[in-house]
Amino acid sequence: AFVHKVLCRVWAKLPTVPKRILGVIDGSLIDIGPTAKGAKTTMRTKQVRTREGVRTVDVATTGFTMVWLWCPETGLPLAVSFGTAEMDERPFVAGLLASATLVLGGRGILETVVIDRGYMSGPGLWALGAAGIRFILPARHDMAVYKEARRTARSLDSDRPLYPKSRTRERQVRGERGKALRTVAETTEVVGVEGCLFETFAPEAEMGSKGHRDTYKKDFVPNTVNAVVLTREDGRKDPDFVLLTNGPVHQPFVVFDDYDERSRIENQGHRELKQSWFLEHPVQRTA
């Protein structure tokens, strides 16, 4: 409640607010330790580099989780929620959206929300669309909609609209052993695919414990979403990236670049917040 009041005052004093806002939702663990009152423990997988190579290990974290809705254009959060470390972050989304609406106070509209795979929930995504919000998130590799989007994007005789686009950009890289910078041209190719079947993309009332209630009916037709499939990226042998969205994909690089904004919350959000303010190691209550 305190953070919400602070954000209301900060946003109210901004000289200008974007009329159409792109927001990023992500969570971060605040590792305080078992001595903190009310803290809980959760296990997370983490990749560590060893002499034998990169290994995946399980790490126990005791503390709290912070889930926030962040605006990359202003560098400010719109809403923040807290819970214990073991809590699922998906139920926080509805509260974040409601808080963000109050913080904006009618000065801007939250038009797009970018999230990661951890927030994959068909009913949750349906609620975003019902609220008039465009969502963008990557599909998991084990999902049928992921496989369908990739198969359709590479098909030469597809009966649905496809929107292939390509672009080449130059960037400077440093050679080995301190050699001078050199310019490298890198090509990226994406395909917009319309109408991919997404079985769990439905209202909460239509869902059961094992998926959609009408899955086994002969006349059942799942709802659809659009997809942007990465088919080429110089430096990757087999691009396997698929973005799902309820927005248009006739300009697939718009969706691709909007999702790229999510990376900024890691550097300009979590990293700066924790390294500069030391939230993981709060100062002692001493002089």
PDB file of C-alpha atoms in Angstrom:
ATOM      1  CA  ALA A   1       0.000   0.000   0.000  1.00  0.00           C
ATOM      2  CA  PHE A   2       2.888   2.337   0.812  1.00  0.00           C
ATOM      3  CA  VAL A   3       4.589   1.675  -2.540  1.00  0.00           C
ATOM      4  CA  HIS A   4       1.295   2.221  -4.357  1.00  0.00           C
ATOM      5  CA  LYS A   5       0.819   5.651  -2.752  1.00  0.00           C
ATOM      6  CA  VAL A   6       4.381   6.629  -3.636  1.00  0.00           C
ATOM      7  CA  LEU A   7       3.884   5.617  -7.267  1.00  0.00           C
ATOM      8  CA  CYS A   8       0.633   7.590  -7.485  1.00  0.00           C
ATOM      9  CA  ARG A   9       2.462  10.736  -6.410  1.00  0.00           C
ATOM     10  CA  VAL A  10       5.488  10.134  -8.647  1.00  0.00           C
ATOM     11  CA  TRP A  11       3.429   9.536 -11.794  1.00  0.00           C
ATOM     12  CA  ALA A  12       1.131  12.482 -10.988  1.00  0.00           C
ATOM     13  CA  LYS A  13       4.152  14.807 -11.002  1.00  0.00           C
ATOM     14  CA  LEU A  14       5.571  13.611 -14.328  1.00  0.00           C
ATOM     15  CA  PRO A  15       5.374  16.470 -16.871  1.00  0.00           C
ATOM     16  CA  THR A  16       4.311  14.060 -19.621  1.00  0.00           C
ATOM     17  CA  VAL A  17       3.028  10.486 -19.648  1.00  0.00           C
ATOM     18  CA  PRO A  18       2.967   8.266 -22.761  1.00  0.00           C
ATOM     19  CA  LYS A  19      -0.569   8.006 -24.103  1.00  0.00           C
ATOM     20  CA  ARG A  20      -0.128   4.335 -24.997  1.00  0.00           C
ATOM     21  CA  ILE A  21       2.072   2.464 -22.574  1.00  0.00           C
ATOM     22  CA  LEU A  22       3.986  -0.784 -22.994  1.00  0.00           C
ATOM     23  CA  GLY A  23       4.459  -2.520 -19.656  1.00  0.00           C
ATOM     24  CA  VAL A  24       6.700  -5.393 -18.639  1.00  0.00           C
ATOM     25  CA  ILE A  25       5.697  -7.810 -15.871  1.00  0.00           C
ATOM     26  CA  ASP A  26       8.413  -9.791 -14.138  1.00  0.00           C
ATOM     27  CA  GLY A  27       9.256 -11.113 -10.709  1.00  0.00           C
ATOM     28  CA  SER A  28      12.390 -11.214  -8.619  1.00  0.00           C
ATOM     29  CA  LEU A  29      13.338 -13.058  -5.449  1.00  0.00           C
ATOM     30  CA  ILE A  30      14.484 -10.994  -2.470  1.00  0.00           C
ATOM     31  CA  ASP A  31      16.824 -13.331  -0.589  1.00  0.00           C
ATOM     32  CA  ILE A  32      16.781 -12.117   3.017  1.00  0.00           C
ATOM     33  CA  GLY A  33      17.369 -15.362   4.890  1.00  0.00           C
ATOM     34  CA  PRO A  34      15.540 -17.489   7.450  1.00  0.00           C
ATOM     35  CA  THR A  35      15.743 -14.857  10.192  1.00  0.00           C
ATOM     36  CA  ALA A  36      13.224 -12.582   8.449  1.00  0.00           C
ATOM     37  CA  LYS A  37       9.736 -12.733   9.927  1.00  0.00           C
ATOM     38  CA  GLY A  38       7.273 -14.458   7.581  1.00  0.00           C
ATOM     39  CA  ALA A  39       9.904 -15.498   5.026  1.00  0.00           C
ATOM     40  CA  LYS A  40       9.431 -18.770   3.152  1.00  0.00           C
ATOM     41  CA  THR A  41      11.852 -21.020   1.263  1.00  0.00           C
ATOM     42  CA  THR A  42      11.682 -22.017  -2.387  1.00  0.00           C
ATOM     43  CA  MET A  43      13.929 -24.075  -4.658  1.00  0.00           C
ATOM     44  CA  ARG A  44      15.022 -22.578  -7.968  1.00  0.00           C
ATOM     45  CA  THR A  45      17.260 -23.955 -10.698  1.00  0.00           C
ATOM     46  CA  LYS A  46      20.312 -21.909 -11.577  1.00  0.00           C
ATOM     47  CA  GLN A  47      23.049 -22.295 -14.162  1.00  0.00           C
ATOM     48  CA  VAL A  48      26.599 -22.034 -12.843  1.00  0.00           C
ATOM     49  CA  ARG A  49      29.858 -22.141 -14.724  1.00  0.00           C
ATOM     50  CA  THR A  50      32.403 -24.726 -13.539  1.00  0.00           C
ATOM     51  CA  ARG A  51      35.647 -26.174 -14.893  1.00  0.00           C
ATOM     52  CA  GLU A  52      33.612 -28.957 -16.460  1.00  0.00           C
ATOM     53  CA  GLY A  53      31.284 -26.472 -18.156  1.00  0.00           C
ATOM     54  CA  VAL A  54      27.879 -24.991 -17.396  1.00  0.00           C
ATOM     55  CA  ARG A  55      25.848 -27.000 -14.884  1.00  0.00           C
ATOM     56  CA  THR A  56      22.293 -26.657 -13.617  1.00  0.00           C
ATOM     57  CA  VAL A  57      21.965 -26.786  -9.838  1.00  0.00           C
ATOM     58  CA  ASP A  58      19.104 -26.382  -7.361  1.00  0.00           C
ATOM     59  CA  VAL A  59      19.438 -23.401  -5.048  1.00  0.00           C
ATOM     60  CA  ALA A  60      17.340 -22.734  -1.929  1.00  0.00           C
ATOM     61  CA  THR A  61      16.185 -19.135  -1.482  1.00  0.00           C
ATOM     62  CA  THR A  62      14.554 -17.909   1.728  1.00  0.00           C
ATOM     63  CA  GLY A  63      12.780 -14.595   1.645  1.00  0.00           C
ATOM     64  CA  PHE A  64      10.127 -12.917  -0.452  1.00  0.00           C
ATOM     65  CA  THR A  65       9.153 -12.397  -4.062  1.00  0.00           C
ATOM     66  CA  MET A  66       8.499  -9.058  -5.713  1.00  0.00           C
ATOM     67  CA  VAL A  67       6.379  -8.921  -8.869  1.00  0.00           C
ATOM     68  CA  TRP A  68       6.143  -5.627 -10.654  1.00  0.00           C
ATOM     69  CA  LEU A  69       4.763  -3.931 -13.744  1.00  0.00           C
ATOM     70  CA  TRP A  70       7.464  -1.709 -15.209  1.00  0.00           C
ATOM     71  CA  CYS A  71       7.355   0.947 -17.942  1.00  0.00           C
ATOM     72  CA  PRO A  72      10.589   0.911 -20.002  1.00  0.00           C
ATOM     73  CA  GLU A  73       9.825   4.270 -21.647  1.00  0.00           C
ATOM     74  CA  THR A  74       9.866   6.136 -18.337  1.00  0.00           C
ATOM     75  CA  GLY A  75      12.084   3.724 -16.380  1.00  0.00           C
ATOM     76  CA  LEU A  76       9.505   3.678 -13.583  1.00  0.00           C
ATOM     77  CA  PRO A  77       7.323   0.937 -12.119  1.00  0.00           C
ATOM     78  CA  LEU A  78       3.563   1.278 -12.469  1.00  0.00           C
ATOM     79  CA  ALA A  79       2.685  -1.273  -9.803  1.00  0.00           C
ATOM     80  CA  VAL A  80       4.477  -3.541  -7.335  1.00  0.00           C
ATOM     81  CA  SER A  81       3.267  -6.537  -5.340  1.00  0.00           C
ATOM     82  CA  PHE A  82       4.985  -8.626  -2.705  1.00  0.00           C
ATOM     83  CA  GLY A  83       4.547 -12.188  -1.467  1.00  0.00           C
ATOM     84  CA  THR A  84       6.539 -14.990   0.106  1.00  0.00           C
ATOM     85  CA  ALA A  85       9.232 -16.672  -1.974  1.00  0.00           C
ATOM     86  CA  GLU A  86       7.345 -19.879  -2.761  1.00  0.00           C
ATOM     87  CA  MET A  87       4.245 -18.175  -4.201  1.00  0.00           C
ATOM     88  CA  ASP A  88       3.187 -18.553  -7.842  1.00  0.00           C
ATOM     89  CA  GLU A  89       3.619 -15.205  -9.583  1.00  0.00           C
ATOM     90  CA  ARG A  90       0.688 -15.567 -12.009  1.00  0.00           C
ATOM     91  CA  PRO A  91      -2.085 -14.573  -9.556  1.00  0.00           C
ATOM     92  CA  PHE A  92      -0.352 -11.222  -9.033  1.00  0.00           C
ATOM     93  CA  VAL A  93      -1.119 -10.015 -12.577  1.00  0.00           C
ATOM     94  CA  ALA A  94      -4.744  -8.933 -12.028  1.00  0.00           C
ATOM     95  CA  GLY A  95      -3.801  -6.851  -8.979  1.00  0.00           C
ATOM     96  CA  LEU A  96      -0.891  -5.228 -10.825  1.00  0.00           C
ATOM     97  CA  LEU A  97      -3.150  -4.161 -13.690  1.00  0.00           C
ATOM     98  CA  ALA A  98      -5.729  -2.700 -11.304  1.00  0.00           C
ATOM     99  CA  SER A  99      -3.049  -0.778  -9.394  1.00  0.00           C
ATOM    100  CA  ALA A 100      -1.486   0.505 -12.625  1.00  0.00           C
ATOM    101  CA  THR A 101      -4.845   1.909 -13.754  1.00  0.00           C
ATOM    102  CA  LEU A 102      -5.146   3.859 -10.505  1.00  0.00           C
ATOM    103  CA  VAL A 103      -1.558   5.092 -10.725  1.00  0.00           C
ATOM    104  CA  LEU A 104      -2.040   6.384 -14.276  1.00  0.00           C
ATOM    105  CA  GLY A 105      -5.225   8.182 -13.271  1.00  0.00           C
ATOM    106  CA  GLY A 106      -6.445   8.491 -16.845  1.00  0.00           C
ATOM    107  CA  ARG A 107      -3.280  10.180 -18.143  1.00  0.00           C
ATOM    108  CA  GLY A 108      -2.294   7.148 -20.215  1.00  0.00           C
ATOM    109  CA  ILE A 109      -3.550   3.746 -21.319  1.00  0.00           C
ATOM    110  CA  LEU A 110      -1.763   0.470 -20.669  1.00  0.00           C
ATOM    111  CA  GLU A 111      -1.919  -0.876 -24.221  1.00  0.00           C
ATOM    112  CA  THR A 112       0.588  -3.774 -24.225  1.00  0.00           C
ATOM    113  CA  VAL A 113       1.891  -6.158 -21.572  1.00  0.00           C
ATOM    114  CA  VAL A 114       5.042  -8.205 -22.168  1.00  0.00           C
ATOM    115  CA  ILE A 115       5.600 -11.266 -19.976  1.00  0.00           C
ATOM    116  CA  ASP A 116       7.744 -14.403 -19.953  1.00  0.00           C
ATOM    117  CA  ARG A 117       6.912 -18.115 -20.012  1.00  0.00           C
ATOM    118  CA  GLY A 118       6.422 -18.247 -16.257  1.00  0.00           C
ATOM    119  CA  TYR A 119       3.138 -16.373 -16.646  1.00  0.00           C
ATOM    120  CA  MET A 120       1.748 -18.813 -19.229  1.00  0.00           C
ATOM    121  CA  SER A 121      -1.909 -19.221 -18.273  1.00  0.00           C
ATOM    122  CA  GLY A 122      -4.654 -19.489 -20.871  1.00  0.00           C
ATOM    123  CA  PRO A 123      -7.406 -17.953 -18.683  1.00  0.00           C
ATOM    124  CA  GLY A 124      -5.002 -15.246 -17.511  1.00  0.00           C
ATOM    125  CA  LEU A 125      -4.145 -14.310 -21.091  1.00  0.00           C
ATOM    126  CA  TRP A 126      -7.839 -14.366 -21.967  1.00  0.00           C
ATOM    127  CA  ALA A 127      -8.501 -11.880 -19.141  1.00  0.00           C
ATOM    128  CA  LEU A 128      -5.830  -9.552 -20.545  1.00  0.00           C
ATOM    129  CA  GLY A 129      -7.463  -9.644 -23.959  1.00  0.00           C
ATOM    130  CA  ALA A 130     -10.908  -9.083 -22.455  1.00  0.00           C
ATOM    131  CA  ALA A 131      -9.523  -5.964 -20.747  1.00  0.00           C
ATOM    132  CA  GLY A 132      -8.399  -4.625 -24.132  1.00  0.00           C
ATOM    133  CA  ILE A 133      -4.707  -5.259 -23.486  1.00  0.00           C
ATOM    134  CA  ARG A 134      -2.384  -6.708 -26.093  1.00  0.00           C
ATOM    135  CA  PHE A 135      -0.125  -9.411 -24.657  1.00  0.00           C
ATOM    136  CA  ILE A 136       3.178 -10.759 -25.974  1.00  0.00           C
ATOM    137  CA  LEU A 137       4.961 -13.787 -24.523  1.00  0.00           C
ATOM    138  CA  PRO A 138       7.116 -16.683 -25.757  1.00  0.00           C
ATOM    139  CA  ALA A 139       5.535 -20.104 -26.179  1.00  0.00           C
ATOM    140  CA  ARG A 140       6.936 -23.133 -24.362  1.00  0.00           C
ATOM    141  CA  HIS A 141       8.495 -25.788 -26.573  1.00  0.00           C
ATOM    142  CA  ASP A 142       6.154 -28.507 -25.311  1.00  0.00           C
ATOM    143  CA  MET A 143       3.010 -26.633 -26.381  1.00  0.00           C
ATOM    144  CA  ALA A 144       0.936 -27.654 -29.401  1.00  0.00           C
ATOM    145  CA  VAL A 145       0.557 -24.004 -30.425  1.00  0.00           C
ATOM    146  CA  TYR A 146       4.358 -23.659 -30.533  1.00  0.00           C
ATOM    147  CA  LYS A 147       4.704 -26.656 -32.852  1.00  0.00           C
ATOM    148  CA  GLU A 148       1.840 -25.525 -35.072  1.00  0.00           C
ATOM    149  CA  ALA A 149       3.262 -22.014 -35.436  1.00  0.00           C
ATOM    150  CA  ARG A 150       6.712 -23.291 -36.428  1.00  0.00           C
ATOM    151  CA  ARG A 151       5.282 -25.850 -38.844  1.00  0.00           C
ATOM    152  CA  THR A 152       3.022 -23.280 -40.485  1.00  0.00           C
ATOM    153  CA  ALA A 153       5.743 -20.633 -40.760  1.00  0.00           C
ATOM    154  CA  ARG A 154       7.980 -23.027 -42.690  1.00  0.00           C
ATOM    155  CA  SER A 155       5.166 -24.345 -44.902  1.00  0.00           C
ATOM    156  CA  LEU A 156       5.184 -23.322 -48.555  1.00  0.00           C
ATOM    157  CA  ASP A 157       1.513 -24.104 -49.192  1.00  0.00           C
ATOM    158  CA  SER A 158      -0.182 -22.769 -46.078  1.00  0.00           C
ATOM    159  CA  ASP A 159      -3.837 -21.781 -46.467  1.00  0.00           C
ATOM    160  CA  ARG A 160      -3.610 -19.027 -43.863  1.00  0.00           C
ATOM    161  CA  PRO A 161      -2.002 -15.579 -44.124  1.00  0.00           C
ATOM    162  CA  LEU A 162       1.750 -15.511 -43.534  1.00  0.00           C
ATOM    163  CA  TYR A 163       3.810 -12.359 -43.171  1.00  0.00           C
ATOM    164  CA  PRO A 164       7.540 -13.033 -43.675  1.00  0.00           C
ATOM    165  CA  LYS A 165       9.895 -10.143 -43.001  1.00  0.00           C
ATOM    166  CA  SER A 166      13.670  -9.799 -43.035  1.00  0.00           C
ATOM    167  CA  ARG A 167      16.107  -7.131 -41.879  1.00  0.00           C
ATOM    168  CA  THR A 168      19.864  -6.755 -41.742  1.00  0.00           C
ATOM    169  CA  ARG A 169      21.646  -4.651 -39.174  1.00  0.00           C
ATOM    170  CA  GLU A 170      25.298  -3.829 -38.682  1.00  0.00           C
ATOM    171  CA  ARG A 171      27.040  -3.937 -35.330  1.00  0.00           C
ATOM    172  CA  GLN A 172      30.623  -3.627 -34.193  1.00  0.00           C
ATOM    173  CA  VAL A 173      32.413  -6.550 -32.559  1.00  0.00           C
ATOM    174  CA  ARG A 174      35.892  -6.756 -31.127  1.00  0.00           C
ATOM    175  CA  GLY A 175      38.238  -9.329 -32.561  1.00  0.00           C
ATOM    176  CA  GLU A 176      40.184 -11.871 -30.541  1.00  0.00           C
ATOM    177  CA  ARG A 177      43.125 -10.826 -28.354  1.00  0.00           C
ATOM    178  CA  GLY A 178      42.368  -7.132 -28.429  1.00  0.00           C
ATOM    179  CA  LYS A 179      42.121  -6.745 -32.187  1.00  0.00           C
ATOM    180  CA  ALA A 180      40.407  -3.686 -33.598  1.00  0.00           C
ATOM    181  CA  LEU A 181      36.656  -3.398 -33.878  1.00  0.00           C
ATOM    182  CA  ARG A 182      35.092  -4.702 -37.055  1.00  0.00           C
ATOM    183  CA  THR A 183      31.630  -4.277 -38.519  1.00  0.00           C
ATOM    184  CA  VAL A 184      29.472  -7.369 -38.898  1.00  0.00           C
ATOM    185  CA  ALA A 185      26.168  -7.540 -40.771  1.00  0.00           C
ATOM    186  CA  GLU A 186      23.565  -9.761 -39.104  1.00  0.00           C
ATOM    187  CA  THR A 187      20.283 -10.843 -40.693  1.00  0.00           C
ATOM    188  CA  THR A 188      17.115 -11.686 -38.790  1.00  0.00           C
ATOM    189  CA  GLU A 189      14.030 -13.233 -40.376  1.00  0.00           C
ATOM    190  CA  VAL A 190      10.606 -13.605 -38.759  1.00  0.00           C
ATOM    191  CA  VAL A 191       7.203 -14.777 -39.951  1.00  0.00           C
ATOM    192  CA  GLY A 192       3.837 -13.591 -38.689  1.00  0.00           C
ATOM    193  CA  VAL A 193       1.301 -16.417 -38.479  1.00  0.00           C
ATOM    194  CA  GLU A 194      -2.405 -15.847 -37.895  1.00  0.00           C
ATOM    195  CA  GLY A 195      -4.924 -18.186 -36.300  1.00  0.00           C
ATOM    196  CA  CYS A 196      -2.880 -20.723 -34.297  1.00  0.00           C
ATOM    197  CA  LEU A 197      -5.044 -23.021 -32.157  1.00  0.00           C
ATOM    198  CA  PHE A 198      -4.521 -22.541 -28.408  1.00  0.00           C
ATOM    199  CA  GLU A 199      -6.647 -24.996 -26.385  1.00  0.00           C
ATOM    200  CA  THR A 200      -6.318 -23.386 -22.970  1.00  0.00           C
ATOM    201  CA  PHE A 201      -6.852 -19.834 -24.255  1.00  0.00           C
ATOM    202  CA  ALA A 202     -10.364 -19.434 -22.853  1.00  0.00           C
ATOM    203  CA  PRO A 203     -12.273 -17.845 -19.956  1.00  0.00           C
ATOM    204  CA  GLU A 204     -11.724 -19.319 -16.498  1.00  0.00           C
ATOM    205  CA  ALA A 205     -15.362 -20.499 -16.402  1.00  0.00           C
ATOM    206  CA  GLU A 206     -14.760 -22.816 -19.385  1.00  0.00           C
ATOM    207  CA  MET A 207     -11.691 -24.482 -17.871  1.00  0.00           C
ATOM    208  CA  GLY A 208     -11.584 -27.660 -15.798  1.00  0.00           C
ATOM    209  CA  SER A 209      -8.862 -29.416 -13.841  1.00  0.00           C
ATOM    210  CA  LYS A 210      -7.589 -31.134 -17.009  1.00  0.00           C
ATOM    211  CA  GLY A 211      -8.008 -28.344 -19.519  1.00  0.00           C
ATOM    212  CA  HIS A 212     -10.962 -27.022 -21.467  1.00  0.00           C
ATOM    213  CA  ARG A 213     -14.262 -28.653 -20.528  1.00  0.00           C
ATOM    214  CA  ASP A 214     -15.253 -29.187 -24.182  1.00  0.00           C
ATOM    215  CA  THR A 215     -11.960 -30.704 -25.350  1.00  0.00           C
ATOM    216  CA  TYR A 216     -13.496 -34.140 -25.932  1.00  0.00           C
ATOM    217  CA  LYS A 217     -16.508 -32.891 -27.932  1.00  0.00           C
ATOM    218  CA  LYS A 218     -16.388 -33.583 -31.658  1.00  0.00           C
ATOM    219  CA  ASP A 219     -17.397 -30.057 -32.594  1.00  0.00           C
ATOM    220  CA  PHE A 220     -14.936 -28.373 -30.206  1.00  0.00           C
ATOM    221  CA  VAL A 221     -12.849 -25.668 -31.857  1.00  0.00           C
ATOM    222  CA  PRO A 222     -10.196 -24.010 -29.648  1.00  0.00           C
ATOM    223  CA  ASN A 223      -9.718 -20.273 -29.643  1.00  0.00           C
ATOM    224  CA  THR A 224      -6.800 -18.930 -31.627  1.00  0.00           C
ATOM    225  CA  VAL A 225      -3.886 -16.561 -31.134  1.00  0.00           C
ATOM    226  CA  ASN A 226      -1.384 -15.091 -33.543  1.00  0.00           C
ATOM    227  CA  ALA A 227       2.302 -15.930 -33.535  1.00  0.00           C
ATOM    228  CA  VAL A 228       5.625 -14.493 -34.624  1.00  0.00           C
ATOM    229  CA  VAL A 229       8.147 -17.203 -35.496  1.00  0.00           C
ATOM    230  CA  LEU A 230      11.880 -16.556 -35.614  1.00  0.00           C
ATOM    231  CA  THR A 231      13.173 -18.473 -38.656  1.00  0.00           C
ATOM    232  CA  ARG A 232      16.675 -17.032 -38.949  1.00  0.00           C
ATOM    233  CA  GLU A 233      19.057 -15.204 -36.672  1.00  0.00           C
ATOM    234  CA  ASP A 234      22.705 -15.060 -37.581  1.00  0.00           C
ATOM    235  CA  GLY A 235      24.666 -16.807 -34.866  1.00  0.00           C
ATOM    236  CA  ARG A 236      21.940 -19.402 -34.164  1.00  0.00           C
ATOM    237  CA  LYS A 237      21.969 -22.735 -36.004  1.00  0.00           C
ATOM    238  CA  ASP A 238      18.352 -23.603 -35.202  1.00  0.00           C
ATOM    239  CA  PRO A 239      16.162 -20.671 -34.122  1.00  0.00           C
ATOM    240  CA  ASP A 240      13.435 -22.014 -31.834  1.00  0.00           C
ATOM    241  CA  PHE A 241      11.724 -18.844 -30.679  1.00  0.00           C
ATOM    242  CA  VAL A 242       7.949 -18.325 -31.032  1.00  0.00           C
ATOM    243  CA  LEU A 243       6.045 -15.339 -29.660  1.00  0.00           C
ATOM    244  CA  LEU A 244       2.300 -15.504 -28.990  1.00  0.00           C
ATOM    245  CA  THR A 245       0.089 -12.430 -29.122  1.00  0.00           C
ATOM    246  CA  ASN A 246      -3.526 -11.394 -29.445  1.00  0.00           C
ATOM    247  CA  GLY A 247      -2.488  -8.415 -31.557  1.00  0.00           C
ATOM    248  CA  PRO A 248      -1.841  -8.088 -35.302  1.00  0.00           C
ATOM    249  CA  VAL A 249       1.228  -9.764 -36.825  1.00  0.00           C
ATOM    250  CA  HIS A 250       1.245  -8.325 -40.352  1.00  0.00           C
ATOM    251  CA  GLN A 251       4.290  -6.333 -39.169  1.00  0.00           C
ATOM    252  CA  PRO A 252       5.986  -9.100 -37.150  1.00  0.00           C
ATOM    253  CA  PHE A 253       9.053  -7.038 -36.225  1.00  0.00           C
ATOM    254  CA  VAL A 254       6.797  -4.697 -34.223  1.00  0.00           C
ATOM    255  CA  VAL A 255       5.869  -7.638 -31.994  1.00  0.00           C
ATOM    256  CA  PHE A 256       9.461  -8.919 -31.988  1.00  0.00           C
ATOM    257  CA  ASP A 257      10.897  -5.550 -30.929  1.00  0.00           C
ATOM    258  CA  ASP A 258       8.196  -4.939 -28.319  1.00  0.00           C
ATOM    259  CA  TYR A 259       9.091  -8.223 -26.628  1.00  0.00           C
ATOM    260  CA  ASP A 260      12.754  -7.224 -26.689  1.00  0.00           C
ATOM    261  CA  GLU A 261      11.864  -4.467 -24.204  1.00  0.00           C
ATOM    262  CA  ARG A 262      11.500  -7.200 -21.555  1.00  0.00           C
ATOM    263  CA  SER A 263      15.281  -7.571 -21.373  1.00  0.00           C
ATOM    264  CA  ARG A 264      15.568  -4.025 -20.031  1.00  0.00           C
ATOM    265  CA  ILE A 265      13.753  -4.868 -16.813  1.00  0.00           C
ATOM    266  CA  GLU A 266      16.577  -7.261 -15.935  1.00  0.00           C
ATOM    267  CA  ASN A 267      19.321  -4.651 -16.295  1.00  0.00           C
ATOM    268  CA  GLN A 268      17.568  -1.374 -15.527  1.00  0.00           C
ATOM    269  CA  GLY A 269      15.171  -2.945 -13.057  1.00  0.00           C
ATOM    270  CA  HIS A 270      16.256  -5.956 -11.027  1.00  0.00           C
ATOM    271  CA  ARG A 271      20.009  -5.498 -11.313  1.00  0.00           C
ATOM    272  CA  GLU A 272      20.143  -1.790 -10.534  1.00  0.00           C
ATOM    273  CA  LEU A 273      17.539  -2.148  -7.820  1.00  0.00           C
ATOM    274  CA  LYS A 274      19.424  -4.874  -6.003  1.00  0.00           C
ATOM    275  CA  GLN A 275      22.999  -3.780  -6.577  1.00  0.00           C
ATOM    276  CA  SER A 276      22.495  -0.092  -5.794  1.00  0.00           C
ATOM    277  CA  TRP A 277      19.896  -0.337  -3.051  1.00  0.00           C
ATOM    278  CA  PHE A 278      21.065  -3.661  -1.575  1.00  0.00           C
ATOM    279  CA  LEU A 279      17.555  -4.999  -1.040  1.00  0.00           C
ATOM    280  CA  GLU A 280      18.971  -8.500  -0.697  1.00  0.00           C
ATOM    281  CA  HIS A 281      21.024  -7.346   2.303  1.00  0.00           C
ATOM    282  CA  PRO A 282      19.076  -4.607   4.140  1.00  0.00           C
ATOM    283  CA  VAL A 283      21.139  -2.350   6.389  1.00  0.00           C
ATOM    284  CA  GLN A 284      21.086  -2.986  10.117  1.00  0.00           C
ATOM    285  CA  ARG A 285      19.054  -0.797  12.443  1.00  0.00           C
ATOM    286  CA  THR A 286      22.080   0.841  13.967  1.00  0.00           C
ATOM    287  CA  ALA A 287      23.668   4.236  13.788  1.00  0.00           C
TER     288      ALA A 287
END
